[in-house]
Coordinates of C-alpha atoms in Angstrom, one line a residue:
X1 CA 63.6 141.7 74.9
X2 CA 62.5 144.7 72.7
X3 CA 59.3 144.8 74.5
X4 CA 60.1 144.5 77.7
X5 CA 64.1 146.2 77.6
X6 CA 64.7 147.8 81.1
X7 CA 62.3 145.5 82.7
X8 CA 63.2 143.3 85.7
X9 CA 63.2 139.2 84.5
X10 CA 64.6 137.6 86.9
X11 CA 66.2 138.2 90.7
X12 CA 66.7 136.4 93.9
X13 CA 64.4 137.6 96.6
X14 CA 66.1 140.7 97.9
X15 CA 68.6 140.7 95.2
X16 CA 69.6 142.8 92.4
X17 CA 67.6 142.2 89.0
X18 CA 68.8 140.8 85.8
X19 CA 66.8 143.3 83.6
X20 CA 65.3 141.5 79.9
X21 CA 68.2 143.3 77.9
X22 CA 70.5 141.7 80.3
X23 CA 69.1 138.4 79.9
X24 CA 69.3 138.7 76.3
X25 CA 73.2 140.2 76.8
X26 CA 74.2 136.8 78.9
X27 CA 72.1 134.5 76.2
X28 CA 74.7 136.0 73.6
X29 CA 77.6 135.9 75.7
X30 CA 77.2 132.0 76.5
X31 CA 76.3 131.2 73.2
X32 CA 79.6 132.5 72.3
X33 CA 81.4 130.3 74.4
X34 CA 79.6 127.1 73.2
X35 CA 80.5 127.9 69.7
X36 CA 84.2 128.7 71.0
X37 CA 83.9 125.4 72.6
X38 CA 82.7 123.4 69.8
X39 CA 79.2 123.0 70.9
X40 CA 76.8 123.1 67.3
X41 CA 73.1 122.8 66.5
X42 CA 71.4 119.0 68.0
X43 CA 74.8 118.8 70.7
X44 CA 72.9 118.0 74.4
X45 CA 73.9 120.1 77.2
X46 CA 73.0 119.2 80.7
X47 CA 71.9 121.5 83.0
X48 CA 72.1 120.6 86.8
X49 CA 71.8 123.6 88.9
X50 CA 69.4 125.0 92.0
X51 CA 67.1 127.3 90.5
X52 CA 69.0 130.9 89.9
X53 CA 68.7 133.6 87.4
X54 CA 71.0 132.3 85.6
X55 CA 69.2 128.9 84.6
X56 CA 67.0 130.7 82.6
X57 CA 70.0 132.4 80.6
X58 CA 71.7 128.9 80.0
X59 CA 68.3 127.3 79.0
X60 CA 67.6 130.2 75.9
X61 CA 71.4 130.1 75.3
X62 CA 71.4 126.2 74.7
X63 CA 67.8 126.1 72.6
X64 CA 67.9 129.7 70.5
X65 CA 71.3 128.2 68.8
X66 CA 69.2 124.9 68.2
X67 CA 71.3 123.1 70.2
X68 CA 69.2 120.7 73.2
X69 CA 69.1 121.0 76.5
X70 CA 68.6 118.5 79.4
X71 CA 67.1 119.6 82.7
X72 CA 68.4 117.4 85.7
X73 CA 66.6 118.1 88.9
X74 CA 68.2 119.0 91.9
X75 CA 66.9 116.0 94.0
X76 CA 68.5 113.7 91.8
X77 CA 71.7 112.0 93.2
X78 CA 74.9 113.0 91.2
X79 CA 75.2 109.3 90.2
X80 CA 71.8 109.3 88.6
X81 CA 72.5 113.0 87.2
X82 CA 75.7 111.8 85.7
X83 CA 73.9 108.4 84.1
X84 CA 71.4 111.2 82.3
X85 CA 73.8 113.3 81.1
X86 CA 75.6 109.9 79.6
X87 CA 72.5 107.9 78.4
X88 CA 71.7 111.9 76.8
X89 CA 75.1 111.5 75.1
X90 CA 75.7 115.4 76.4
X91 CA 78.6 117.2 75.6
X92 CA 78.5 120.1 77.5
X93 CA 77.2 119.9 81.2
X94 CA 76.3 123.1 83.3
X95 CA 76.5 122.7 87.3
X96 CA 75.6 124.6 89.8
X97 CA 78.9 125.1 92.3
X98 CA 76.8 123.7 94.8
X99 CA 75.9 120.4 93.1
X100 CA 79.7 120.3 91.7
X101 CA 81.1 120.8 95.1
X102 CA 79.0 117.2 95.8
X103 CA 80.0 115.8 92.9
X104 CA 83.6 116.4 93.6
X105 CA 82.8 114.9 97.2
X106 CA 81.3 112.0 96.1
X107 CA 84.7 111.4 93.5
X108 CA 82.9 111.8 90.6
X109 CA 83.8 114.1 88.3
X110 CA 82.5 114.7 85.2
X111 CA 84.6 113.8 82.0
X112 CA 83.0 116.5 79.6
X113 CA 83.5 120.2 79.1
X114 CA 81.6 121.7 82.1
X115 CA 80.5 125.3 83.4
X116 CA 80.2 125.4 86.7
X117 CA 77.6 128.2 87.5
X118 CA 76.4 130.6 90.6
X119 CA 75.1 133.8 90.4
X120 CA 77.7 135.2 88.3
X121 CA 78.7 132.7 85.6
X122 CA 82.0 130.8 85.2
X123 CA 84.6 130.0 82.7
X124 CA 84.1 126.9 80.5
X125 CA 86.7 124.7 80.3
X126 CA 87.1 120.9 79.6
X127 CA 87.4 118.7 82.5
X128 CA 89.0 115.5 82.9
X129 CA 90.3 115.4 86.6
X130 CA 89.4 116.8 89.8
X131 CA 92.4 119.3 89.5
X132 CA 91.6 121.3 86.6
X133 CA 88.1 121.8 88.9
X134 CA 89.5 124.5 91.2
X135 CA 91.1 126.7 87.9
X136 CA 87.6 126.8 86.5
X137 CA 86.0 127.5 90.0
X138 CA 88.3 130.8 90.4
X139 CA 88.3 132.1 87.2
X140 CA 85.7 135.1 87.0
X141 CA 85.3 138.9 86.9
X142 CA 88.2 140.2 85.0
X143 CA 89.4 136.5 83.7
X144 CA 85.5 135.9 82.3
X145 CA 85.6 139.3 80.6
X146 CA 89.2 138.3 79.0
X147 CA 87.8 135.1 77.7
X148 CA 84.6 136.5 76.3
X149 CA 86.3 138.9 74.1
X150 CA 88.8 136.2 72.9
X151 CA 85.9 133.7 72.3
X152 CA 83.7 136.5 70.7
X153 CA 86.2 137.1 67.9
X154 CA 85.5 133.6 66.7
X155 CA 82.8 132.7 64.1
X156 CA 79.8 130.7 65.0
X157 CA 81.1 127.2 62.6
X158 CA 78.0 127.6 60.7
X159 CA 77.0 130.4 60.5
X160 CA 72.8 131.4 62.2
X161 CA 71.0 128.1 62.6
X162 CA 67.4 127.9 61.6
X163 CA 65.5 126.5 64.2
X164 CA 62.4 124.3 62.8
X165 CA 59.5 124.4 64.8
X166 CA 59.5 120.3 65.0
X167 CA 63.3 120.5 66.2
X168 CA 64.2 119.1 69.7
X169 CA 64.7 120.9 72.4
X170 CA 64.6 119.4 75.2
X171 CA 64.8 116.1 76.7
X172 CA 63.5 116.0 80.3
X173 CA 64.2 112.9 82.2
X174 CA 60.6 112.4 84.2
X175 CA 61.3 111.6 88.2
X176 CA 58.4 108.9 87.6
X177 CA 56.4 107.1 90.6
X178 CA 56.7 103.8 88.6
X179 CA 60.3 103.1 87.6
X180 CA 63.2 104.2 85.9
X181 CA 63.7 107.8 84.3
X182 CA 62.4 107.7 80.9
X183 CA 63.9 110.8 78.0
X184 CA 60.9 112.9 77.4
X185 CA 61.7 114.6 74.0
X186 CA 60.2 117.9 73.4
X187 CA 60.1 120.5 70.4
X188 CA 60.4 123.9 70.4
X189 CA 56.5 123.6 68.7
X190 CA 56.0 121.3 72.0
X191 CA 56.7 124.5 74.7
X192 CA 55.7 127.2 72.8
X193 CA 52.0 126.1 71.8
X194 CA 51.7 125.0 75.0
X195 CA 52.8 128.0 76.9
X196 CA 51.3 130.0 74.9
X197 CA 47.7 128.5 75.1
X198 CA 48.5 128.6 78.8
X199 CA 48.8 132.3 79.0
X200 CA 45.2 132.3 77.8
X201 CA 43.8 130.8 80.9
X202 CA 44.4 134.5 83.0
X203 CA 45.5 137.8 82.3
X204 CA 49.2 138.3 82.7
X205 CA 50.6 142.1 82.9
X206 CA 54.6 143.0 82.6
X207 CA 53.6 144.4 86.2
X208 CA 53.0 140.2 87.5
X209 CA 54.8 139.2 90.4
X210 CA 55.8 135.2 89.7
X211 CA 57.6 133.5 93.4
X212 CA 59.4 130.2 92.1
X213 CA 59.5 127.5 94.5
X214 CA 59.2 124.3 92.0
X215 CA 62.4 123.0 90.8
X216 CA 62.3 124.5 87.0
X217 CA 64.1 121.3 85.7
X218 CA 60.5 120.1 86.0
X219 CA 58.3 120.7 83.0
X220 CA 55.2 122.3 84.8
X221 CA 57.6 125.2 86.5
X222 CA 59.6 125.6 83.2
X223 CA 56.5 126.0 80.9
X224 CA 54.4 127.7 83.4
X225 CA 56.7 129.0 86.0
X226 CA 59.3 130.5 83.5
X227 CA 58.4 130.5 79.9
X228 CA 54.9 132.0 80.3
X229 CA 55.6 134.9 82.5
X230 CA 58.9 135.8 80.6
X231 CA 56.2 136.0 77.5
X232 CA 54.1 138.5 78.9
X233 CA 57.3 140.7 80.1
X234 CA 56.9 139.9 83.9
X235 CA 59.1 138.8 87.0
X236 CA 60.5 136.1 88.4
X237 CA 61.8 135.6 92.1
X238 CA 63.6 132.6 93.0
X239 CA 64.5 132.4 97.1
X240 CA 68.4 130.6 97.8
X241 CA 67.3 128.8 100.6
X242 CA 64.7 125.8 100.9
X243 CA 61.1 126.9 101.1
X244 CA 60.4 126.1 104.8
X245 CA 56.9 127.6 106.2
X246 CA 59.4 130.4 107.6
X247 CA 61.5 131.7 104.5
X248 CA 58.3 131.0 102.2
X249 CA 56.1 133.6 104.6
X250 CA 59.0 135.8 104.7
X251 CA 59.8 135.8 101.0
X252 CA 56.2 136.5 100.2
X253 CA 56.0 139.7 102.4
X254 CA 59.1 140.5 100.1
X255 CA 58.1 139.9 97.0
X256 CA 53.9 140.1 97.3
X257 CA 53.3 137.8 94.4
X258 CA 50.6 138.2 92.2
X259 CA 51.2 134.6 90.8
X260 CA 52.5 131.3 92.5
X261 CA 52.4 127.7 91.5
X262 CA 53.0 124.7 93.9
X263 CA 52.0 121.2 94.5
X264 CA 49.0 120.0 96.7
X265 CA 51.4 118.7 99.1
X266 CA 52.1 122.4 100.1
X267 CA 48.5 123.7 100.6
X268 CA 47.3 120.9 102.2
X269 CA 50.3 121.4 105.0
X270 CA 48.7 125.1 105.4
X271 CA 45.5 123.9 106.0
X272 CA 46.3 120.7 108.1
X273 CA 48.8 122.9 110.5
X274 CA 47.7 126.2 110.2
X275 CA 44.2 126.7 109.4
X276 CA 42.1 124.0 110.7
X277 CA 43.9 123.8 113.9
X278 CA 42.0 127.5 114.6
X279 CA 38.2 125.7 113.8
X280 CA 39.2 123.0 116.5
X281 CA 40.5 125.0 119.5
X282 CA 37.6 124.2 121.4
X283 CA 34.3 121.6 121.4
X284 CA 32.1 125.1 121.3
X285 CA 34.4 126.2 118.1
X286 CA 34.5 122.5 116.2
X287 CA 30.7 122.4 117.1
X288 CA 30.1 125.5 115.2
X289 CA 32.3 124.9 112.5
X290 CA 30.2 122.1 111.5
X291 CA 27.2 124.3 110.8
X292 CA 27.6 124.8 107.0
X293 CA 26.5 128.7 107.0
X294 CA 28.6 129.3 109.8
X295 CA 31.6 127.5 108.5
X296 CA 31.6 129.4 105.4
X297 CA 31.6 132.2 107.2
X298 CA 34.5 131.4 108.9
X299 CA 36.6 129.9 106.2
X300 CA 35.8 133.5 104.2
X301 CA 37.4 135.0 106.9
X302 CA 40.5 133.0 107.3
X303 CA 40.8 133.1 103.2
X304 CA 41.0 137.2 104.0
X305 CA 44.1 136.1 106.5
X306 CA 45.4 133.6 104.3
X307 CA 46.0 136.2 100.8
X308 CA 47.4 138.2 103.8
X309 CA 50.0 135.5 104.3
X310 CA 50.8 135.1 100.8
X311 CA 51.6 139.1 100.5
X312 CA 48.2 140.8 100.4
X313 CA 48.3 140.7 96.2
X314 CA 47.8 137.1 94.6
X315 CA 45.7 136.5 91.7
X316 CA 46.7 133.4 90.9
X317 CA 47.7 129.8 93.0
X318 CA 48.1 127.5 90.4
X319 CA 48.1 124.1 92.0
X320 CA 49.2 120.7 90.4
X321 CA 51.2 117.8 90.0
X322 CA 49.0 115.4 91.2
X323 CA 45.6 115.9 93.0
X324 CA 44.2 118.1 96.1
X325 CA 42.1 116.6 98.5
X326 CA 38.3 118.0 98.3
X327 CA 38.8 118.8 102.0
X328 CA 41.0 121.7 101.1
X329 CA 39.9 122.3 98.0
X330 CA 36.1 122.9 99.8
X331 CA 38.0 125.3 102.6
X332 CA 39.9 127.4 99.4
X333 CA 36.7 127.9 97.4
X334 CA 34.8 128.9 100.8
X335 CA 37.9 131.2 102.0
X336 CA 37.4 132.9 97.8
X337 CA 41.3 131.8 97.5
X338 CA 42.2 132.4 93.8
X339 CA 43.2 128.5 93.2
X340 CA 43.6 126.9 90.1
X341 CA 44.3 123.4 89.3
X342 CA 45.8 122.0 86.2
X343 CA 46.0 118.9 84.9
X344 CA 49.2 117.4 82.8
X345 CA 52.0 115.4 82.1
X346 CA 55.9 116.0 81.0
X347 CA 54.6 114.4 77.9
X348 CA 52.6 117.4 77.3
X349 CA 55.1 119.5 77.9
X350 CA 53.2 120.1 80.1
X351 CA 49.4 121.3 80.5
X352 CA 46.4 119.4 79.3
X353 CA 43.4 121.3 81.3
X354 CA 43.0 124.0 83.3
X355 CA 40.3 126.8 84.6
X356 CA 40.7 130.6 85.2
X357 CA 40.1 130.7 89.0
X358 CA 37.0 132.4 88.9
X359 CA 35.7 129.4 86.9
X360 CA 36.7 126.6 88.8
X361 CA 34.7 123.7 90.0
X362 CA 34.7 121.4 93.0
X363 CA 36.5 118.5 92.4
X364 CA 36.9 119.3 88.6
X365 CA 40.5 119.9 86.8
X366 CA 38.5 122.2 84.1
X367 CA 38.4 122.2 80.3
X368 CA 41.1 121.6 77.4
X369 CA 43.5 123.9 77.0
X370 CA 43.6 125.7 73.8
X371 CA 44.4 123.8 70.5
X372 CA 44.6 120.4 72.8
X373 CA 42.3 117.6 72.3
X374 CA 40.8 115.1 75.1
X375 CA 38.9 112.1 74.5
X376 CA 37.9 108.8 77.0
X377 CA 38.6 105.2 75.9
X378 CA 37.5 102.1 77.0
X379 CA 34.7 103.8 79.1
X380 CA 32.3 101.7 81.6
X381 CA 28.8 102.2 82.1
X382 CA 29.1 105.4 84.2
X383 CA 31.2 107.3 81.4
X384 CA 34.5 107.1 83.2
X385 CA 37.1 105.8 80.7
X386 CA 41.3 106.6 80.5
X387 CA 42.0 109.9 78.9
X388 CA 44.1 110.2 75.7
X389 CA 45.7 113.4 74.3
X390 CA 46.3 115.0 70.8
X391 CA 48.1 118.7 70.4
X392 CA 50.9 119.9 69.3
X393 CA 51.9 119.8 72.6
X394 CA 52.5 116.1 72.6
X395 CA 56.1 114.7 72.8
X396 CA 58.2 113.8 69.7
X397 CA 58.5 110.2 72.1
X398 CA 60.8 108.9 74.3
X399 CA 64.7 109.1 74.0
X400 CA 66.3 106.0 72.3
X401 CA 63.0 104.0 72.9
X402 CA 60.8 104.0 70.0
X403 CA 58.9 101.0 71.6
X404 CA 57.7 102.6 74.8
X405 CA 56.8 105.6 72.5
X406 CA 54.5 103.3 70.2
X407 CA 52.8 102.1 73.7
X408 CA 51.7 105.5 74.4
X409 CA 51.1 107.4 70.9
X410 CA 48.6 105.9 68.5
X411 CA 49.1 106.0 64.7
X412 CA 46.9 109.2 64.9
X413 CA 49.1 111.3 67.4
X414 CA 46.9 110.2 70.6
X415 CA 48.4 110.1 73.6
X416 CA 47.9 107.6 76.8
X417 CA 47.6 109.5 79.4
X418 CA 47.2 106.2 81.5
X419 CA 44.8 108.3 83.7
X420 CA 41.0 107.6 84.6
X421 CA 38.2 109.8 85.0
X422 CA 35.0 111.8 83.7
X423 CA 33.8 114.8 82.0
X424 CA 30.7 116.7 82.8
X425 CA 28.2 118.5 80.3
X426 CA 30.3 121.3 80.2
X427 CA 33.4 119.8 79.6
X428 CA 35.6 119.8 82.8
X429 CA 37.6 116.7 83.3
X430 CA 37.4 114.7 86.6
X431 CA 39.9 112.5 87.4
X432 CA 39.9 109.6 89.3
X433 CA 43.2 108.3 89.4
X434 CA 46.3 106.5 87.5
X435 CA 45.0 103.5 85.6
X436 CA 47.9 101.2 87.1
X437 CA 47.1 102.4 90.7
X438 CA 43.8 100.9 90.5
X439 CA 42.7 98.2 92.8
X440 CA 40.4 95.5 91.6
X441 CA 37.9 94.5 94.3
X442 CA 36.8 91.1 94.9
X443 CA 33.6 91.8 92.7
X444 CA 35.0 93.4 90.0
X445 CA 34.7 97.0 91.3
X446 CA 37.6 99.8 90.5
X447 CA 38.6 100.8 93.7
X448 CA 41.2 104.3 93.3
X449 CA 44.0 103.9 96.3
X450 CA 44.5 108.0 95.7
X451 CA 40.7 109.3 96.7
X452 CA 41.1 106.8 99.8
X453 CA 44.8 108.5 100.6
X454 CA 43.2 111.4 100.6
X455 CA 40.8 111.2 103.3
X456 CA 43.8 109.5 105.5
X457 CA 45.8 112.5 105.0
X458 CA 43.7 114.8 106.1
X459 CA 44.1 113.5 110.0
X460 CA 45.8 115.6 111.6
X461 CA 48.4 112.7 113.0
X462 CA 48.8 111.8 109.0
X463 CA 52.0 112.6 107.7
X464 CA 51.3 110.7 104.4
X465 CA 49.9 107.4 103.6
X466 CA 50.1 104.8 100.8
X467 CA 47.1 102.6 100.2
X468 CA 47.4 99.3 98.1
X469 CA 46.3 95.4 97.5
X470 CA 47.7 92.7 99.3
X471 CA 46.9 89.4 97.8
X472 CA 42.6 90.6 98.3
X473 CA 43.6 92.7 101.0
X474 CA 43.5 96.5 101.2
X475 CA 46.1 97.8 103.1
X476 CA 47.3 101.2 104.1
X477 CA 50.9 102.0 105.0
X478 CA 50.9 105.4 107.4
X479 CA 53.6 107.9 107.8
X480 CA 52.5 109.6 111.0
X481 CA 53.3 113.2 112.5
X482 CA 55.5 112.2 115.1
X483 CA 56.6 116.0 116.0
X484 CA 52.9 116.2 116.3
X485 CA 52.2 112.9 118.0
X486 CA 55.2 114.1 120.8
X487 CA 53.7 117.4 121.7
X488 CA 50.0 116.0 122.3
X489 CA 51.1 112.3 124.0
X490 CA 54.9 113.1 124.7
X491 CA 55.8 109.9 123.3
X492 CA 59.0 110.2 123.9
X493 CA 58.6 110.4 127.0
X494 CA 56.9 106.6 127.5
X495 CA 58.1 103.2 127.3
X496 CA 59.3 101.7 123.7
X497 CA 56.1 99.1 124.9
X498 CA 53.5 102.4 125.5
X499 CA 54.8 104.1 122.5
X500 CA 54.1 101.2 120.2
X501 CA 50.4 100.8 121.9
X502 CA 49.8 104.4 121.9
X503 CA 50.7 104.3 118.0
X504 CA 48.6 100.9 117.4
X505 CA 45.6 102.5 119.1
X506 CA 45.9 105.8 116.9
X507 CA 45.8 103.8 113.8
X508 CA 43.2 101.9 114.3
X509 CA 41.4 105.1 115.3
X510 CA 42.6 106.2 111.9
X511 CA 41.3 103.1 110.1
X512 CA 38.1 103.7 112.1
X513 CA 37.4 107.0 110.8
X514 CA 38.3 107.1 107.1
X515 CA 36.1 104.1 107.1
X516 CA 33.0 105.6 107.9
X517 CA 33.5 107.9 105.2
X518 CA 34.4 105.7 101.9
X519 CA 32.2 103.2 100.4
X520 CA 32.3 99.9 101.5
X521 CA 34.9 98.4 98.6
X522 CA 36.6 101.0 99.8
X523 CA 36.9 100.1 103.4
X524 CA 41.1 99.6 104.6
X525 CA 41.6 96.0 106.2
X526 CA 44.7 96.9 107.4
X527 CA 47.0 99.7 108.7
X528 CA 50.7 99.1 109.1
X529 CA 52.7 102.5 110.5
X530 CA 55.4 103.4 107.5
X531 CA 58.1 104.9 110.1
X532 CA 60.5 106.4 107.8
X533 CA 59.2 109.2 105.2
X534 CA 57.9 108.2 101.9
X535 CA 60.3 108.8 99.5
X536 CA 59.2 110.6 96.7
X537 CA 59.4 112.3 93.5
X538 CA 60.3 115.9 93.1
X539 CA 56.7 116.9 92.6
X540 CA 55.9 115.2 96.1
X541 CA 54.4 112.1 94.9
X542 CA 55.0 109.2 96.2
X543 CA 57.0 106.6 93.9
X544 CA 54.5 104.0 94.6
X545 CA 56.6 101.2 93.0
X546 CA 59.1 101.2 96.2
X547 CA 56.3 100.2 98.2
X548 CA 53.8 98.0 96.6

C-alpha cells in the first residue's frame, strides 16, 4: 500500500477502481467490525462469494488480524457450502447477496453472524432466522458509515496480534475428482513463499493488466491470480457475468490484459471451435495444413490473430489445473502464443513447477519452483516414478485428519503428490498422469486413461470423454457435441431410430481413429455415448469417481 498508494487494485471490467490505499482503508474498516463482533485471532470465517473486489478486502481483513479464512467456491451447493463452514467450526460467514438470496431460497439460513456482501459492503449482524436477513440486506450507505464509527471506538480485545509465519491461514476445502472435500490447511509461510517464488518465473510491472476468470476460492487463482499481482503493485479485473466466448472476447478488448490464467479446458475450446475449423474449410486447405512447413506457417499467423483476440497485449497465458493436450499445445508453440503451464496442487498452496514462456517445452510442465524440492519414488525401468514434494510451501495437513495427513507427508516433510511422470536432463517434469487413474493392462503395462482422453477430445464431435477399466476392458464413455452434431447431420431432424445409428456410427468412427494413433495397450474396446455432461470440478476436471 505505500508503494503502490493511488494505484488501481482491483475493478470490475468497466467499473470504477478500488485504488491500493482503498484496499487497505476497507481491510481496516472490516477488521473493525470483526473485533466489534467478537471475531479474535484463530476464529474461521467463511467466505462464499462470486469473485468481486471486495473478496480480496475480506480475505487480507480475515488473515492480517491472524484470524483464518475459508474459501468456499461458488459451484458448490449451499448445502455443501454450509457443511464446510460447520465441519470448519466458522464463526463468522461472508456471502455474496447472490449466493444468500439461494440460500434463503433453498430455507437454509445460516445460524452464525454473517455479512452479506456485493460491491459495496454490508452491515454485520448475527443471524438466526430468515427475518433478521432483509434488515442486514438494506442497511448500507449512511447506516454502514454510522456503525463503522460506533464499532471503531471499540478496542481490538487484545490488542495487535503477532502473526507467526507457521500460523494458519487458510483452510481450503479441495473440489477433489476422487471423493469427499478434504480441509487443506495452509500458513501464511505456505502462500507467501510460494507466491513469491512464483513472481520469479516472469517479470511483473505495477503497469500488468491481470483478467480473473478462475473462481479465486481456488488456490491456483488466489496465489497466482490475486496474491502475486497485488505483490508487484498491479491490476486486477474481474467481469460480473459468466465467461462465455462472447463477454470473455469483449472483456478482453476492454481490459487488453497483459496476464491471464485459465484451465486447458478453455484453450482447447478455442482451438477445437475456432481455430482449426479455418485449416479444415476445404480438402485443398486440410491437405496443405498437413505439410509441416506450411502448417507452421499458418498457425504463426493465426497466433498473430489469436493475441489479437485476447487484446493485442498478453505476455502471459498461464495454463493449468490439469493437463493440455499436445495437439494444442503443438498449435500454441507454432502460433508463438506466450503459454505457460504450471504444475501443482492445493496442497502446495499451490505451484510446484513452472517455465517462463519463452522457455517452455513440448509436452514438459518445466523446472521446480524456487526453494521447492521434487524427487521420483518407486521408479520403473524407464525413470518414470510418482513425484513427492518438500517446501515450505507444503500444507500444515489436513483439517481434523491427522491420518490422511500421515498418508501423504513423510517424517521428512515429503509430500505425495500421487502423480506419475519423468524428468529430462535438464530438469523439466513430465507428467503422465494421477497414480490412481492408472490402468493395469493384461501384461502388466501402465496404461494412463488421461493421454488416451486426450486424443478423443480433440475430435471435433468430442465434447469430453472419460476413459477407464471394465473388469480387463478399456472402455471410453463420450460426451458428444450435439449443437455441433445438429448443424452438420440435423439430428433432430431424423428418427429417435436414425439418430441413435447416426450416433453409434460416429463413435465407432471415433474409436476407429484415436486407435490408430495410441499404442496398442492403449487401444479402447469400447465406446458407450455419456449423454448428459460430465460433471465436474471447479477446475473442469472431471470427478472421475462418479463414473468409474
Amino acid at each position: 500500500v505505500k508503494t503502490y498508494n493511488n494505484r488501481p487494485a482491483l475493478q470490475f471490467v468497466g467499473g470504477e477502481p478500488v485504488r491500493y490505499k482503498q484496499l487497505a482503508q476497507n481491510v481496516e474498516n472490516i477488521q473493525e467490525m470483526l473485533y466489534a463482533y467478537g471475531i479474535k485471532p484463530g476464529d474461521r470465517v467463511a467466505l462464499y462469494s462470486e469473485n468481486m473486489p471486495n473478496w480480496s478486502a475480506v480475505y487480507f481483513a480475515v488473515t492480517t488480524m491472524g484470524a483464518v479464512i475459508v474459501p468456499v467456491l461458488p459451484d458448490f451447493h449451499t448445502s455443501e457450502a454450509l457443511h464446510i463452514a460447520t465441519h470448519a467450526e466458522c464463526k463468522a460467514a461472508f456471502i455474496s447477496q447472490k449466493l444468500f438470496q439461494t440460500m434463503l431460497e433453498e430455507r437454509q439460513p445460516p445460524t452464525m453472524n454473517l455479512l452479506v456482501i456485493t460491491d459495496t459492503l454490508h452491515i454485520l449482524e448475527k443471524l438466526s432466522t430468515p427475518s433478521k436477513v432483509d434488515k442486514v440486506i438494506k442497511k448500507s450507505g449512511a447506516q454502514l458509515t454510522k456503525a463503522m464509527q460506533k464499532m471503531g471506538k471499540q478496542k481490538k480485545e487484545d490488542g495487535e496480534h503477532p502473526i507467526k509465519e507457521d500460523d494458519l491461514a487458510s483452510i481450503i476445502y479441495t473440489s477433489g475428482t476422487t471423493g469427499s472435500s478434504k480441509g487443506v490447511m495452509l500458513s501464511h509461510k505456505n502462500l507467501v513463499s510460494n507466491a513469491t517464488a512464483a513472481q520469479t518465473v516472469v517479470e511483473i510491472y505495477p503497469e500488468d493488466r491481470f483478467l480473473s476468470i478462475l473462481p479465486l476460492a481456488h488456490t491456483y487463482e488466489c496465489t497466482i491470480g490475486m496474491l502475486v499481482p497485488l505483490l508487484n503493485g498491479a491490476s486486477i479485473y474481474y467481469i460480473q457475468k459468466p465467461p462465455t466466448p462472447t463477454i470473455l472476447i469483449k472483456a478482453m478488448a476492454d481490459v487488453k490484459p497483459t496476464f491471464m490464467l485459465t484451465v486447458p479446458l478453455v484453450i482447447e475450446k478455442i482451438y477445437r471451435n475456432k481455430v482449426l475449423p479455418n485449416f479444415q474449410k476445404n480438402i485443398f486447405i486440410k491437405t496443405l495444413y498437413a505439410i509441416p512447413f506450411i502448417r507452421k506457417a499458418l498457425n504463426k499467423i493465426a497466433g498473430k490473430k489469436l493475441i489479437e483476440t485476447f487484446g493485442g497485449e498478453l505476455q502471459f497465458f498461464g495454463i493449468g489445473g490439469a493437463g493440455v493436450s499436445p495437439a494444442v499445445e503443438k498449435f500454441l508453440r507454432e502460433a508463438k502464443f506466450p503459454y505457460s503451464i504450471g504444475y501443482g496442487l492445493t496442497e502446495t498452496a499451490p505451484l510446484l513447477a513452472g517455465a517462463n514462456p519463452s522457455m517452455t517445452k513440448y509436452k514438459a510442465i518445466g523446472p521446480a519452483l524456487s526453494g521447492v524440492e521434487l524427487e521420483l519414488r518407486d521408479q520403473n525401468e524407464e525413470g518414470t516414478g510418482t513425484l513427492w514434494a518438500r517446501g515450505p510451501n507444503v500444507m500444515i495437513g489436513y483439517y481434523k485428519d491427522p491420518e490422511k495427513t500421515a498418508e501423504v507427508i513423510d517424517e521428512n516433510g515429503w509430500f505425495n503428490t500421487e502423480d506419475i511422470g519423468y524428468f529430462d536432463e535438464d530438469g523439466y517434469f513430465f507428467m503422465h498422469g494421477r497414480a490412481k487413474n492408472i490402468i493395469v493392462g493384461s501384461s502388466g503395462e501402465n496404461i494412463y486413461p488421461e493421454q488416451i482422453e486426450s486424443m478423443l477430445n480433440l475430435h471435433p464431435y468430442v465434447a469430453d470423454s472419460l476413459v477407464f477399466d471394465n473388469e480387463g476392458v478399456l472402455c471410453a464413455r463420450i460426451h458428444l457435441d450435439y449443437e455441433k452434431l445438429d448443424e452438420m447431420f440435423g439430428v433432430k431432424q431424423r428418427s429417435e431410430t436414425k439418430t441413435h445409428a447416426k450416433i453409434d456410427e460416429l463413435l465407432e468412427e471415433i474409436r476407429t481413429e484415436v486407435n490408430q494413433k495410441v499404442s496398442a495397450i492403449s487401444r479402447i474396446k469400447k465406446v458407450i455415448e455419456q449423454r448428459e455432461p460430465f460433471e465436474k470440478t471447479p477446475t473442469k476436471k472431471i470427478k472421475r469417481y462418479l463414473y468409474v
